[in-house]
PDB file of C-alpha atoms and ligand atoms in Angstrom:
ATOM      1  CA  MET A   1     -93.497 -58.888 202.445  1.00  0.00           C
ATOM      2  CA  LYS A   2     -93.887 -58.007 198.760  1.00  0.00           C
ATOM      3  CA  PRO A   3     -97.089 -56.444 197.637  1.00  0.00           C
ATOM      4  CA  LYS A   4     -99.395 -58.813 195.822  1.00  0.00           C
ATOM      5  CA  ILE A   5    -100.362 -58.037 192.240  1.00  0.00           C
ATOM      6  CA  LEU A   6    -102.451 -59.703 189.534  1.00  0.00           C
ATOM      7  CA  VAL A   7    -101.664 -59.767 185.788  1.00  0.00           C
ATOM      8  CA  THR A   8    -104.917 -60.588 183.955  1.00  0.00           C
ATOM      9  CA  ARG A   9    -103.462 -61.683 180.668  1.00  0.00           C
ATOM     10  CA  GLN A  10    -100.275 -63.490 179.627  1.00  0.00           C
ATOM     11  CA  VAL A  11     -97.568 -60.795 179.130  1.00  0.00           C
ATOM     12  CA  PHE A  12     -93.962 -60.997 177.919  1.00  0.00           C
ATOM     13  CA  PRO A  13     -91.725 -63.285 180.116  1.00  0.00           C
ATOM     14  CA  GLU A  14     -89.245 -60.396 180.681  1.00  0.00           C
ATOM     15  CA  ILE A  15     -92.100 -58.281 182.011  1.00  0.00           C
ATOM     16  CA  VAL A  16     -93.209 -61.005 184.431  1.00  0.00           C
ATOM     17  CA  GLU A  17     -89.658 -61.522 185.576  1.00  0.00           C
ATOM     18  CA  ALA A  18     -89.200 -57.754 186.245  1.00  0.00           C
ATOM     19  CA  LEU A  19     -92.453 -57.651 188.186  1.00  0.00           C
ATOM     20  CA  ARG A  20     -91.398 -60.754 190.271  1.00  0.00           C
ATOM     21  CA  GLY A  21     -88.358 -58.806 191.465  1.00  0.00           C
ATOM     22  CA  ARG A  22     -90.639 -56.409 193.347  1.00  0.00           C
ATOM     23  CA  PHE A  23     -94.007 -58.038 193.747  1.00  0.00           C
ATOM     24  CA  ASP A  24     -95.716 -61.317 194.593  1.00  0.00           C
ATOM     25  CA  VAL A  25     -97.169 -61.975 191.125  1.00  0.00           C
ATOM     26  CA  GLU A  26    -100.173 -63.977 190.062  1.00  0.00           C
ATOM     27  CA  HIS A  27     -99.976 -64.171 186.244  1.00  0.00           C
ATOM     28  CA  ASN A  28    -102.532 -65.551 183.877  1.00  0.00           C
ATOM     29  CA  ASP A  29    -100.190 -68.218 182.454  1.00  0.00           C
ATOM     30  CA  ASP A  30    -102.566 -69.929 180.097  1.00  0.00           C
ATOM     31  CA  ASP A  31    -104.067 -66.537 178.862  1.00  0.00           C
ATOM     32  CA  ARG A  32    -107.643 -67.805 179.354  1.00  0.00           C
ATOM     33  CA  PRO A  33    -109.989 -64.832 179.731  1.00  0.00           C
ATOM     34  CA  TRP A  34    -111.424 -64.660 183.330  1.00  0.00           C
ATOM     35  CA  ALA A  35    -115.061 -64.178 183.884  1.00  0.00           C
ATOM     36  CA  PRO A  36    -115.931 -61.204 186.223  1.00  0.00           C
ATOM     37  CA  ASP A  37    -116.456 -63.418 189.307  1.00  0.00           C
ATOM     38  CA  GLU A  38    -113.156 -65.207 188.799  1.00  0.00           C
ATOM     39  CA  LEU A  39    -111.412 -61.806 188.363  1.00  0.00           C
ATOM     40  CA  ALA A  40    -113.086 -60.605 191.583  1.00  0.00           C
ATOM     41  CA  ARG A  41    -112.005 -63.777 193.365  1.00  0.00           C
ATOM     42  CA  ARG A  42    -108.333 -63.411 192.243  1.00  0.00           C
ATOM     43  CA  LEU A  43    -108.296 -59.781 193.210  1.00  0.00           C
ATOM     44  CA  ALA A  44    -109.482 -60.375 196.776  1.00  0.00           C
ATOM     45  CA  ASP A  45    -105.978 -60.118 198.345  1.00  0.00           C
ATOM     46  CA  LYS A  46    -104.263 -57.986 195.676  1.00  0.00           C
ATOM     47  CA  GLN A  47    -102.893 -54.437 195.986  1.00  0.00           C
ATOM     48  CA  GLY A  48    -102.302 -53.916 192.247  1.00  0.00           C
ATOM     49  CA  VAL A  49    -103.656 -55.185 188.957  1.00  0.00           C
ATOM     50  CA  LEU A  50    -102.290 -54.969 185.409  1.00  0.00           C
ATOM     51  CA  ALA A  51    -105.494 -55.139 183.402  1.00  0.00           C
ATOM     52  CA  THR A  52    -106.548 -54.922 179.796  1.00  0.00           C
ATOM     53  CA  VAL A  53    -109.608 -53.456 178.168  1.00  0.00           C
ATOM     54  CA  MET A  54    -111.298 -56.771 178.258  1.00  0.00           C
ATOM     55  CA  ASP A  55    -111.427 -56.684 182.080  1.00  0.00           C
ATOM     56  CA  ARG A  56    -114.375 -54.830 183.528  1.00  0.00           C
ATOM     57  CA  ILE A  57    -113.299 -53.325 186.831  1.00  0.00           C
ATOM     58  CA  ASP A  58    -116.606 -52.198 188.242  1.00  0.00           C
ATOM     59  CA  GLU A  59    -118.296 -51.724 191.613  1.00  0.00           C
ATOM     60  CA  ALA A  60    -118.804 -55.526 192.148  1.00  0.00           C
ATOM     61  CA  VAL A  61    -115.188 -56.250 191.429  1.00  0.00           C
ATOM     62  CA  LEU A  62    -113.869 -53.395 193.537  1.00  0.00           C
ATOM     63  CA  ALA A  63    -116.081 -54.402 196.490  1.00  0.00           C
ATOM     64  CA  ALA A  64    -114.375 -57.812 196.348  1.00  0.00           C
ATOM     65  CA  ALA A  65    -110.869 -56.192 196.322  1.00  0.00           C
ATOM     66  CA  PRO A  66    -110.482 -54.274 199.584  1.00  0.00           C
ATOM     67  CA  ALA A  67    -106.673 -54.111 199.453  1.00  0.00           C
ATOM     68  CA  LEU A  68    -106.511 -52.701 195.897  1.00  0.00           C
ATOM     69  CA  LYS A  69    -104.430 -49.485 195.470  1.00  0.00           C
ATOM     70  CA  VAL A  70    -103.896 -49.324 191.730  1.00  0.00           C
ATOM     71  CA  VAL A  71    -105.542 -50.430 188.420  1.00  0.00           C
ATOM     72  CA  SER A  72    -102.831 -50.128 185.769  1.00  0.00           C
ATOM     73  CA  ASN A  73    -104.546 -50.538 182.422  1.00  0.00           C
ATOM     74  CA  ILE A  74    -102.350 -51.868 179.635  1.00  0.00           C
ATOM     75  CA  ALA A  75    -104.204 -49.474 177.237  1.00  0.00           C
ATOM     76  CA  VAL A  76    -104.711 -45.835 176.642  1.00  0.00           C
ATOM     77  CA  GLY A  77    -108.488 -46.191 176.948  1.00  0.00           C
ATOM     78  CA  THR A  78    -109.951 -46.715 180.380  1.00  0.00           C
ATOM     79  CA  ASN A  79    -113.640 -47.150 179.758  1.00  0.00           C
ATOM     80  CA  ASN A  80    -113.465 -50.775 181.191  1.00  0.00           C
ATOM     81  CA  VAL A  81    -112.750 -49.170 184.601  1.00  0.00           C
ATOM     82  CA  ASP A  82    -115.340 -47.436 186.780  1.00  0.00           C
ATOM     83  CA  ILE A  83    -113.113 -44.441 187.477  1.00  0.00           C
ATOM     84  CA  PRO A  84    -115.416 -42.593 189.961  1.00  0.00           C
ATOM     85  CA  ALA A  85    -115.811 -45.801 191.940  1.00  0.00           C
ATOM     86  CA  CYS A  86    -112.030 -46.184 192.057  1.00  0.00           C
ATOM     87  CA  THR A  87    -111.542 -42.575 193.023  1.00  0.00           C
ATOM     88  CA  LYS A  88    -114.012 -42.919 195.881  1.00  0.00           C
ATOM     89  CA  ARG A  89    -111.979 -45.797 197.264  1.00  0.00           C
ATOM     90  CA  GLY A  90    -108.614 -43.990 196.721  1.00  0.00           C
ATOM     91  CA  ILE A  91    -107.604 -46.473 194.026  1.00  0.00           C
ATOM     92  CA  ARG A  92    -105.309 -44.954 191.339  1.00  0.00           C
ATOM     93  CA  VAL A  93    -106.140 -45.672 187.725  1.00  0.00           C
ATOM     94  CA  THR A  94    -103.383 -45.381 185.113  1.00  0.00           C
ATOM     95  CA  ASN A  95    -103.071 -45.810 181.352  1.00  0.00           C
ATOM     96  CA  THR A  96    -100.435 -45.983 178.541  1.00  0.00           C
ATOM     97  CA  PRO A  97    -100.856 -42.907 176.339  1.00  0.00           C
ATOM     98  CA  GLY A  98     -98.440 -41.968 173.529  1.00  0.00           C
ATOM     99  CA  VAL A  99     -96.727 -45.266 172.932  1.00  0.00           C
ATOM    100  CA  LEU A 100     -99.407 -46.738 170.632  1.00  0.00           C
ATOM    101  CA  ASP A 101    -100.332 -43.674 168.493  1.00  0.00           C
ATOM    102  CA  ASP A 102     -98.427 -44.600 165.341  1.00  0.00           C
ATOM    103  CA  THR A 103     -99.310 -48.302 165.587  1.00  0.00           C
ATOM    104  CA  THR A 104    -103.024 -47.496 165.942  1.00  0.00           C
ATOM    105  CA  ALA A 105    -102.815 -44.935 163.085  1.00  0.00           C
ATOM    106  CA  ASP A 106    -101.179 -47.671 160.889  1.00  0.00           C
ATOM    107  CA  LEU A 107    -104.076 -50.043 161.543  1.00  0.00           C
ATOM    108  CA  THR A 108    -106.580 -47.286 160.863  1.00  0.00           C
ATOM    109  CA  PHE A 109    -104.939 -46.728 157.470  1.00  0.00           C
ATOM    110  CA  ALA A 110    -104.822 -50.522 156.885  1.00  0.00           C
ATOM    111  CA  LEU A 111    -108.603 -50.871 157.479  1.00  0.00           C
ATOM    112  CA  LEU A 112    -109.299 -47.781 155.420  1.00  0.00           C
ATOM    113  CA  MET A 113    -107.358 -49.148 152.524  1.00  0.00           C
ATOM    114  CA  ALA A 114    -108.657 -52.695 152.993  1.00  0.00           C
ATOM    115  CA  ALA A 115    -112.236 -51.427 152.730  1.00  0.00           C
ATOM    116  CA  ALA A 116    -111.438 -49.082 149.784  1.00  0.00           C
ATOM    117  CA  ARG A 117    -109.653 -51.709 147.765  1.00  0.00           C
ATOM    118  CA  ARG A 118    -111.815 -54.666 148.909  1.00  0.00           C
ATOM    119  CA  ILE A 119    -108.747 -56.548 150.126  1.00  0.00           C
ATOM    120  CA  ALA A 120    -110.697 -59.075 152.237  1.00  0.00           C
ATOM    121  CA  GLU A 121    -113.010 -59.888 149.395  1.00  0.00           C
ATOM    122  CA  GLY A 122    -110.105 -60.275 146.970  1.00  0.00           C
ATOM    123  CA  ASP A 123    -108.274 -62.487 149.434  1.00  0.00           C
ATOM    124  CA  ALA A 124    -111.305 -64.810 149.661  1.00  0.00           C
ATOM    125  CA  GLN A 125    -111.656 -64.823 145.897  1.00  0.00           C
ATOM    126  CA  VAL A 126    -108.056 -65.931 145.334  1.00  0.00           C
ATOM    127  CA  ARG A 127    -108.515 -68.659 147.995  1.00  0.00           C
ATOM    128  CA  ARG A 128    -111.574 -69.880 146.013  1.00  0.00           C
ATOM    129  CA  GLY A 129    -109.701 -69.786 142.775  1.00  0.00           C
ATOM    130  CA  ASP A 130    -112.065 -67.174 141.525  1.00  0.00           C
ATOM    131  CA  TRP A 131    -110.292 -64.799 139.110  1.00  0.00           C
ATOM    132  CA  LYS A 132    -113.224 -63.591 136.990  1.00  0.00           C
ATOM    133  CA  LEU A 133    -113.267 -60.198 138.636  1.00  0.00           C
ATOM    134  CA  ALA A 134    -109.555 -59.645 138.109  1.00  0.00           C
ATOM    135  CA  PHE A 135    -109.862 -57.279 135.157  1.00  0.00           C
ATOM    136  CA  ALA A 136    -113.516 -56.407 135.558  1.00  0.00           C
ATOM    137  CA  MET A 137    -114.375 -53.023 134.228  1.00  0.00           C
ATOM    138  CA  GLN A 138    -117.447 -52.610 136.332  1.00  0.00           C
ATOM    139  CA  SER A 139    -118.721 -53.293 139.760  1.00  0.00           C
ATOM    140  CA  PRO A 140    -117.435 -54.480 142.181  1.00  0.00           C
ATOM    141  CA  LEU A 141    -114.528 -52.134 141.918  1.00  0.00           C
ATOM    142  CA  GLY A 142    -112.683 -50.314 144.624  1.00  0.00           C
ATOM    143  CA  THR A 143    -112.403 -46.624 145.663  1.00  0.00           C
ATOM    144  CA  ASP A 144    -109.302 -44.448 145.314  1.00  0.00           C
ATOM    145  CA  VAL A 145    -107.678 -43.447 148.498  1.00  0.00           C
ATOM    146  CA  HIS A 146    -105.086 -40.974 146.887  1.00  0.00           C
ATOM    147  CA  HIS A 147    -106.581 -37.429 146.448  1.00  0.00           C
ATOM    148  CA  ALA A 148    -109.704 -38.380 148.245  1.00  0.00           C
ATOM    149  CA  THR A 149    -111.163 -36.439 151.236  1.00  0.00           C
ATOM    150  CA  LEU A 150    -110.514 -37.876 154.693  1.00  0.00           C
ATOM    151  CA  GLY A 151    -112.663 -36.695 157.644  1.00  0.00           C
ATOM    152  CA  ILE A 152    -111.309 -37.352 161.046  1.00  0.00           C
ATOM    153  CA  ILE A 153    -113.590 -36.941 164.136  1.00  0.00           C
ATOM    154  CA  GLY A 154    -111.296 -36.600 167.042  1.00  0.00           C
ATOM    155  CA  MET A 155    -107.989 -34.954 166.416  1.00  0.00           C
ATOM    156  CA  GLY A 156    -105.956 -35.976 169.464  1.00  0.00           C
ATOM    157  CA  ARG A 157    -102.543 -37.671 169.126  1.00  0.00           C
ATOM    158  CA  ILE A 158    -103.846 -40.646 167.105  1.00  0.00           C
ATOM    159  CA  GLY A 159    -106.100 -38.519 164.996  1.00  0.00           C
ATOM    160  CA  GLN A 160    -103.083 -36.423 164.048  1.00  0.00           C
ATOM    161  CA  ALA A 161    -101.014 -39.508 163.299  1.00  0.00           C
ATOM    162  CA  ILE A 162    -103.665 -40.577 160.956  1.00  0.00           C
ATOM    163  CA  ALA A 163    -103.729 -37.104 159.196  1.00  0.00           C
ATOM    164  CA  LYS A 164     -99.987 -37.347 158.788  1.00  0.00           C
ATOM    165  CA  ARG A 165    -100.241 -40.565 156.909  1.00  0.00           C
ATOM    166  CA  ALA A 166    -102.997 -39.019 154.710  1.00  0.00           C
ATOM    167  CA  THR A 167    -100.607 -36.281 153.531  1.00  0.00           C
ATOM    168  CA  GLY A 168     -98.578 -39.065 151.786  1.00  0.00           C
ATOM    169  CA  PHE A 169    -101.682 -40.028 149.804  1.00  0.00           C
ATOM    170  CA  ASP A 170    -102.342 -36.407 148.730  1.00  0.00           C
ATOM    171  CA  MET A 171    -105.633 -36.519 150.613  1.00  0.00           C
ATOM    172  CA  ARG A 172    -107.686 -33.511 151.595  1.00  0.00           C
ATOM    173  CA  VAL A 173    -108.060 -33.692 155.374  1.00  0.00           C
ATOM    174  CA  LEU A 174    -111.057 -32.300 157.226  1.00  0.00           C
ATOM    175  CA  TYR A 175    -111.313 -32.686 160.973  1.00  0.00           C
ATOM    176  CA  ASN A 176    -113.790 -32.141 163.717  1.00  0.00           C
ATOM    177  CA  ASN A 177    -112.794 -31.815 167.364  1.00  0.00           C
ATOM    178  CA  ARG A 178    -114.053 -30.007 170.464  1.00  0.00           C
ATOM    179  CA  GLY A 179    -111.260 -27.466 169.996  1.00  0.00           C
ATOM    180  CA  ARG A 180    -109.075 -26.548 167.019  1.00  0.00           C
ATOM    181  CA  ILE A 181    -105.575 -27.871 167.077  1.00  0.00           C
ATOM    182  CA  PRO A 182    -102.829 -25.176 166.875  1.00  0.00           C
ATOM    183  CA  GLU A 183    -102.560 -23.529 163.498  1.00  0.00           C
ATOM    184  CA  ALA A 184     -99.061 -24.759 162.928  1.00  0.00           C
ATOM    185  CA  ASP A 185    -100.306 -28.306 163.328  1.00  0.00           C
ATOM    186  CA  GLU A 186    -103.116 -27.624 160.914  1.00  0.00           C
ATOM    187  CA  ARG A 187    -100.663 -26.392 158.362  1.00  0.00           C
ATOM    188  CA  ARG A 188     -98.284 -29.353 158.956  1.00  0.00           C
ATOM    189  CA  LEU A 189    -101.046 -31.771 158.515  1.00  0.00           C
ATOM    190  CA  ASN A 190    -102.877 -29.843 155.816  1.00  0.00           C
ATOM    191  CA  ALA A 191    -105.996 -30.219 157.911  1.00  0.00           C
ATOM    192  CA  THR A 192    -109.067 -27.983 158.054  1.00  0.00           C
ATOM    193  CA  TRP A 193    -111.468 -27.790 161.035  1.00  0.00           C
ATOM    194  CA  VAL A 194    -115.148 -28.039 159.928  1.00  0.00           C
ATOM    195  CA  GLU A 195    -118.520 -28.614 161.614  1.00  0.00           C
ATOM    196  CA  ARG A 196    -119.281 -32.287 161.907  1.00  0.00           C
ATOM    197  CA  ASP A 197    -122.126 -32.247 159.418  1.00  0.00           C
ATOM    198  CA  ARG A 198    -119.919 -30.798 156.734  1.00  0.00           C
ATOM    199  CA  LEU A 199    -117.302 -33.323 157.450  1.00  0.00           C
ATOM    200  CA  LEU A 200    -119.794 -36.159 157.095  1.00  0.00           C
ATOM    201  CA  ALA A 201    -121.219 -34.676 153.866  1.00  0.00           C
ATOM    202  CA  GLU A 202    -117.889 -34.086 152.160  1.00  0.00           C
ATOM    203  CA  SER A 203    -115.672 -36.917 153.245  1.00  0.00           C
ATOM    204  CA  ASP A 204    -114.983 -40.069 151.191  1.00  0.00           C
ATOM    205  CA  PHE A 205    -113.540 -41.705 154.288  1.00  0.00           C
ATOM    206  CA  VAL A 206    -114.837 -40.848 157.851  1.00  0.00           C
ATOM    207  CA  VAL A 207    -112.568 -42.035 160.669  1.00  0.00           C
ATOM    208  CA  VAL A 208    -113.642 -41.792 164.292  1.00  0.00           C
ATOM    209  CA  MET A 209    -110.903 -41.433 166.876  1.00  0.00           C
ATOM    210  CA  VAL A 210    -112.448 -40.238 170.067  1.00  0.00           C
ATOM    211  CA  PRO A 211    -112.010 -41.731 173.542  1.00  0.00           C
ATOM    212  CA  TYR A 212    -115.200 -43.501 174.657  1.00  0.00           C
ATOM    213  CA  SER A 213    -117.406 -41.733 177.207  1.00  0.00           C
ATOM    214  CA  PRO A 214    -121.175 -41.720 177.624  1.00  0.00           C
ATOM    215  CA  ALA A 215    -121.189 -38.284 175.861  1.00  0.00           C
ATOM    216  CA  VAL A 216    -119.946 -39.882 172.594  1.00  0.00           C
ATOM    217  CA  HIS A 217    -122.170 -43.041 172.785  1.00  0.00           C
ATOM    218  CA  HIS A 218    -123.514 -43.553 169.323  1.00  0.00           C
ATOM    219  CA  LEU A 219    -121.805 -40.398 168.068  1.00  0.00           C
ATOM    220  CA  ILE A 220    -122.270 -42.001 164.645  1.00  0.00           C
ATOM    221  CA  GLY A 221    -125.724 -43.373 164.323  1.00  0.00           C
ATOM    222  CA  ALA A 222    -128.385 -43.664 161.576  1.00  0.00           C
ATOM    223  CA  ALA A 223    -128.780 -39.849 161.322  1.00  0.00           C
ATOM    224  CA  GLU A 224    -125.049 -39.300 160.853  1.00  0.00           C
ATOM    225  CA  ILE A 225    -124.714 -42.123 158.363  1.00  0.00           C
ATOM    226  CA  ALA A 226    -127.558 -40.592 156.382  1.00  0.00           C
ATOM    227  CA  LYS A 227    -125.389 -37.502 156.019  1.00  0.00           C
ATOM    228  CA  MET A 228    -122.515 -39.384 154.453  1.00  0.00           C
ATOM    229  CA  LYS A 229    -121.997 -39.876 150.704  1.00  0.00           C
ATOM    230  CA  PRO A 230    -123.335 -43.202 149.322  1.00  0.00           C
ATOM    231  CA  THR A 231    -119.756 -43.920 148.219  1.00  0.00           C
ATOM    232  CA  ALA A 232    -118.228 -43.171 151.629  1.00  0.00           C
ATOM    233  CA  ILE A 233    -116.396 -45.628 153.937  1.00  0.00           C
ATOM    234  CA  LEU A 234    -116.589 -45.453 157.738  1.00  0.00           C
ATOM    235  CA  VAL A 235    -113.586 -46.569 159.808  1.00  0.00           C
ATOM    236  CA  ASN A 236    -113.782 -47.049 163.631  1.00  0.00           C
ATOM    237  CA  THR A 237    -110.536 -47.961 165.403  1.00  0.00           C
ATOM    238  CA  ALA A 238    -111.535 -45.915 168.595  1.00  0.00           C
ATOM    239  CA  ARG A 239    -114.078 -47.834 170.728  1.00  0.00           C
ATOM    240  CA  GLY A 240    -117.133 -49.914 170.359  1.00  0.00           C
ATOM    241  CA  GLY A 241    -120.251 -47.900 171.194  1.00  0.00           C
ATOM    242  CA  VAL A 242    -118.980 -44.720 169.464  1.00  0.00           C
ATOM    243  CA  VAL A 243    -120.679 -46.133 166.337  1.00  0.00           C
ATOM    244  CA  ASP A 244    -124.227 -47.576 166.561  1.00  0.00           C
ATOM    245  CA  ASP A 245    -123.566 -51.127 165.210  1.00  0.00           C
ATOM    246  CA  ALA A 246    -127.170 -51.803 164.469  1.00  0.00           C
ATOM    247  CA  ALA A 247    -127.583 -48.605 162.443  1.00  0.00           C
ATOM    248  CA  LEU A 248    -124.325 -49.309 160.623  1.00  0.00           C
ATOM    249  CA  VAL A 249    -125.228 -52.897 159.673  1.00  0.00           C
ATOM    250  CA  GLU A 250    -128.539 -51.656 158.374  1.00  0.00           C
ATOM    251  CA  ALA A 251    -126.798 -48.894 156.295  1.00  0.00           C
ATOM    252  CA  LEU A 252    -124.237 -51.357 154.886  1.00  0.00           C
ATOM    253  CA  GLN A 253    -126.958 -53.878 154.017  1.00  0.00           C
ATOM    254  CA  ALA A 254    -128.946 -51.185 152.229  1.00  0.00           C
ATOM    255  CA  ARG A 255    -125.736 -49.803 150.667  1.00  0.00           C
ATOM    256  CA  ARG A 256    -126.459 -46.357 152.081  1.00  0.00           C
ATOM    257  CA  ILE A 257    -122.712 -46.085 152.437  1.00  0.00           C
ATOM    258  CA  ALA A 258    -120.151 -48.144 150.525  1.00  0.00           C
ATOM    259  CA  GLY A 259    -118.279 -49.840 153.250  1.00  0.00           C
ATOM    260  CA  ALA A 260    -116.702 -49.907 156.710  1.00  0.00           C
ATOM    261  CA  GLY A 261    -113.429 -50.886 158.322  1.00  0.00           C
ATOM    262  CA  LEU A 262    -113.985 -51.809 162.011  1.00  0.00           C
ATOM    263  CA  ASP A 263    -111.610 -52.822 164.768  1.00  0.00           C
ATOM    264  CA  VAL A 264    -113.995 -52.246 167.686  1.00  0.00           C
ATOM    265  CA  PHE A 265    -117.562 -53.264 168.403  1.00  0.00           C
ATOM    266  CA  GLU A 266    -120.343 -52.688 170.857  1.00  0.00           C
ATOM    267  CA  GLY A 267    -120.146 -55.314 173.615  1.00  0.00           C
ATOM    268  CA  GLU A 268    -117.076 -57.030 172.164  1.00  0.00           C
ATOM    269  CA  PRO A 269    -116.064 -59.812 172.081  1.00  0.00           C
ATOM    270  CA  LYS A 270    -119.635 -60.132 171.018  1.00  0.00           C
ATOM    271  CA  LEU A 271    -120.432 -58.971 167.531  1.00  0.00           C
ATOM    272  CA  HIS A 272    -123.596 -57.781 165.847  1.00  0.00           C
ATOM    273  CA  ALA A 273    -124.443 -60.886 163.778  1.00  0.00           C
ATOM    274  CA  GLY A 274    -125.364 -58.755 160.804  1.00  0.00           C
ATOM    275  CA  TYR A 275    -121.675 -57.923 160.131  1.00  0.00           C
ATOM    276  CA  LEU A 276    -120.858 -61.558 159.351  1.00  0.00           C
ATOM    277  CA  ALA A 277    -122.688 -61.614 156.055  1.00  0.00           C
ATOM    278  CA  LEU A 278    -121.519 -58.247 154.867  1.00  0.00           C
ATOM    279  CA  PRO A 279    -118.799 -58.278 152.170  1.00  0.00           C
ATOM    280  CA  ASN A 280    -118.427 -54.530 152.423  1.00  0.00           C
ATOM    281  CA  ALA A 281    -117.307 -54.565 156.048  1.00  0.00           C
ATOM    282  CA  VAL A 282    -113.645 -55.400 156.976  1.00  0.00           C
ATOM    283  CA  LEU A 283    -113.495 -56.577 160.539  1.00  0.00           C
ATOM    284  CA  THR A 284    -110.538 -56.980 162.935  1.00  0.00           C
ATOM    285  CA  PRO A 285    -110.598 -58.083 166.583  1.00  0.00           C
ATOM    286  CA  HIS A 286    -109.496 -54.908 168.429  1.00  0.00           C
ATOM    287  CA  ILE A 287    -105.853 -55.074 167.267  1.00  0.00           C
ATOM    288  CA  GLY A 288    -105.081 -51.387 167.002  1.00  0.00           C
ATOM    289  CA  SER A 289    -102.044 -51.571 169.149  1.00  0.00           C
ATOM    290  CA  ALA A 290    -101.193 -55.235 168.536  1.00  0.00           C
ATOM    291  CA  THR A 291     -97.571 -55.250 167.342  1.00  0.00           C
ATOM    292  CA  ARG A 292     -94.845 -56.777 169.479  1.00  0.00           C
ATOM    293  CA  ALA A 293     -92.875 -53.612 169.844  1.00  0.00           C
ATOM    294  CA  THR A 294     -95.879 -51.519 170.853  1.00  0.00           C
ATOM    295  CA  ARG A 295     -97.335 -54.110 173.163  1.00  0.00           C
ATOM    296  CA  MET A 296     -93.964 -54.313 174.843  1.00  0.00           C
ATOM    297  CA  ARG A 297     -93.866 -50.470 175.321  1.00  0.00           C
ATOM    298  CA  MET A 298     -97.462 -50.586 176.710  1.00  0.00           C
ATOM    299  CA  CYS A 299     -96.473 -53.259 179.162  1.00  0.00           C
ATOM    300  CA  GLU A 300     -93.355 -51.387 180.238  1.00  0.00           C
ATOM    301  CA  THR A 301     -95.426 -48.152 180.702  1.00  0.00           C
ATOM    302  CA  ALA A 302     -98.061 -50.049 182.724  1.00  0.00           C
ATOM    303  CA  VAL A 303     -95.449 -51.595 184.927  1.00  0.00           C
ATOM    304  CA  ALA A 304     -93.884 -48.189 185.646  1.00  0.00           C
ATOM    305  CA  ASN A 305     -97.359 -46.835 186.558  1.00  0.00           C
ATOM    306  CA  LEU A 306     -98.106 -49.785 188.809  1.00  0.00           C
ATOM    307  CA  THR A 307     -94.618 -49.753 190.505  1.00  0.00           C
ATOM    308  CA  ALA A 308     -94.786 -45.969 191.184  1.00  0.00           C
ATOM    309  CA  ALA A 309     -98.256 -46.228 192.669  1.00  0.00           C
ATOM    310  CA  LEU A 310     -97.370 -49.099 194.932  1.00  0.00           C
ATOM    311  CA  GLU A 311     -94.076 -47.478 196.005  1.00  0.00           C
ATOM    312  CA  GLY A 312     -95.723 -44.276 196.948  1.00  0.00           C
ATOM    313  CA  ARG A 313     -94.479 -42.253 194.004  1.00  0.00           C
ATOM    314  CA  ALA A 314     -96.534 -40.361 191.404  1.00  0.00           C
ATOM    315  CA  PRO A 315     -97.463 -42.782 188.555  1.00  0.00           C
ATOM    316  CA  PRO A 316     -96.319 -41.222 185.126  1.00  0.00           C
ATOM    317  CA  HIS A 317     -99.833 -41.598 183.671  1.00  0.00           C
ATOM    318  CA  LEU A 318    -102.487 -41.134 186.335  1.00  0.00           C
ATOM    319  CA  VAL A 319    -106.022 -40.902 185.000  1.00  0.00           C
ATOM    320  CA  ASN A 320    -107.910 -39.956 188.165  1.00  0.00           C
ATOM    321  CA  ARG A 321    -105.728 -36.895 188.798  1.00  0.00           C
ATOM    322  CA  GLU A 322    -107.695 -36.058 191.981  1.00  0.00           C
ATOM    323  CA  LEU A 323    -105.535 -38.740 193.646  1.00  0.00           C
ATOM    324  CA  ALA A 324    -102.235 -37.186 192.560  1.00  0.00           C
TER     325      ALA A 324
HETATM  326  C1  LIG B   1    -106.794 -50.058 173.141  1.00  0.00           C
HETATM  327  O1  LIG B   1    -107.937 -50.101 172.708  1.00  0.00           O
HETATM  328  C2  LIG B   1    -106.359 -49.000 174.016  1.00  0.00           C
HETATM  329  O2  LIG B   1    -107.201 -48.237 174.542  1.00  0.00           O
HETATM  330  O3  LIG B   1    -105.077 -48.897 174.238  1.00  0.00           O
END
């Protein structure tokens, strides 16, 4: 008998086909998001699950899934999964690091530039037939990206990919990270480690790129925003909750900073209602890794993790390493 697995979102047909060769697959054909109780019900007889960041795999879900052996997240982040609860039950949790770094760095730059050059506002103006601002000499004008100072909080693989892009714009790059990256990488990226307060005070663009954990909850809140330049732009393509949305909405309303580019939100898919009326916030629906090629690589990596775990081999990307 083949092991039973659940795929919580619609994935590429070739991925489903490959899975069906080895497993008894229940696949979310219509791509309708499942509420937690439906997810729990569908997991009742499953040994593996291919999940996304929108699926909360918590105590209640795990309690309803006694046969579960592996949660293979199609994502690098795993804050949707209660990892200690999985570890306690001997359930392996895996992720897809590496394959999405450049794609996420691209989106980070897209949001940074969109906020700097007011792309969304301009798009709306053209659609309204409003050209009076086309050659305006005063406000509302944009902000230069080239030769500006970029501050990156979190200098892992994606942070470094963002810094690499900044070199092409002749930007000065400051970064803050728990540890310094190797000197050769600092030189290659023309990046200087500084204390977080200095980064906030000197940067024209502040990008957060840290994995979510309770330790970084509201890493950027009212106090941190108050340290930023009034002309600065904040970009969050990491995780909702790293930025305090209520504090950011208030700061954008009061123009304490100039703008924001946001791909992630606290409690998404819910959104702080204050963002909707803010012309100086560019918003995207958590699409950091959303290109066909990258999503395909993520699915392939997730399948390799799941297959290894269910066939008794070491998954290539195990998160709860205690279970190695
Ligand atoms: C997306 O947010 C991911 O963690 O891969």
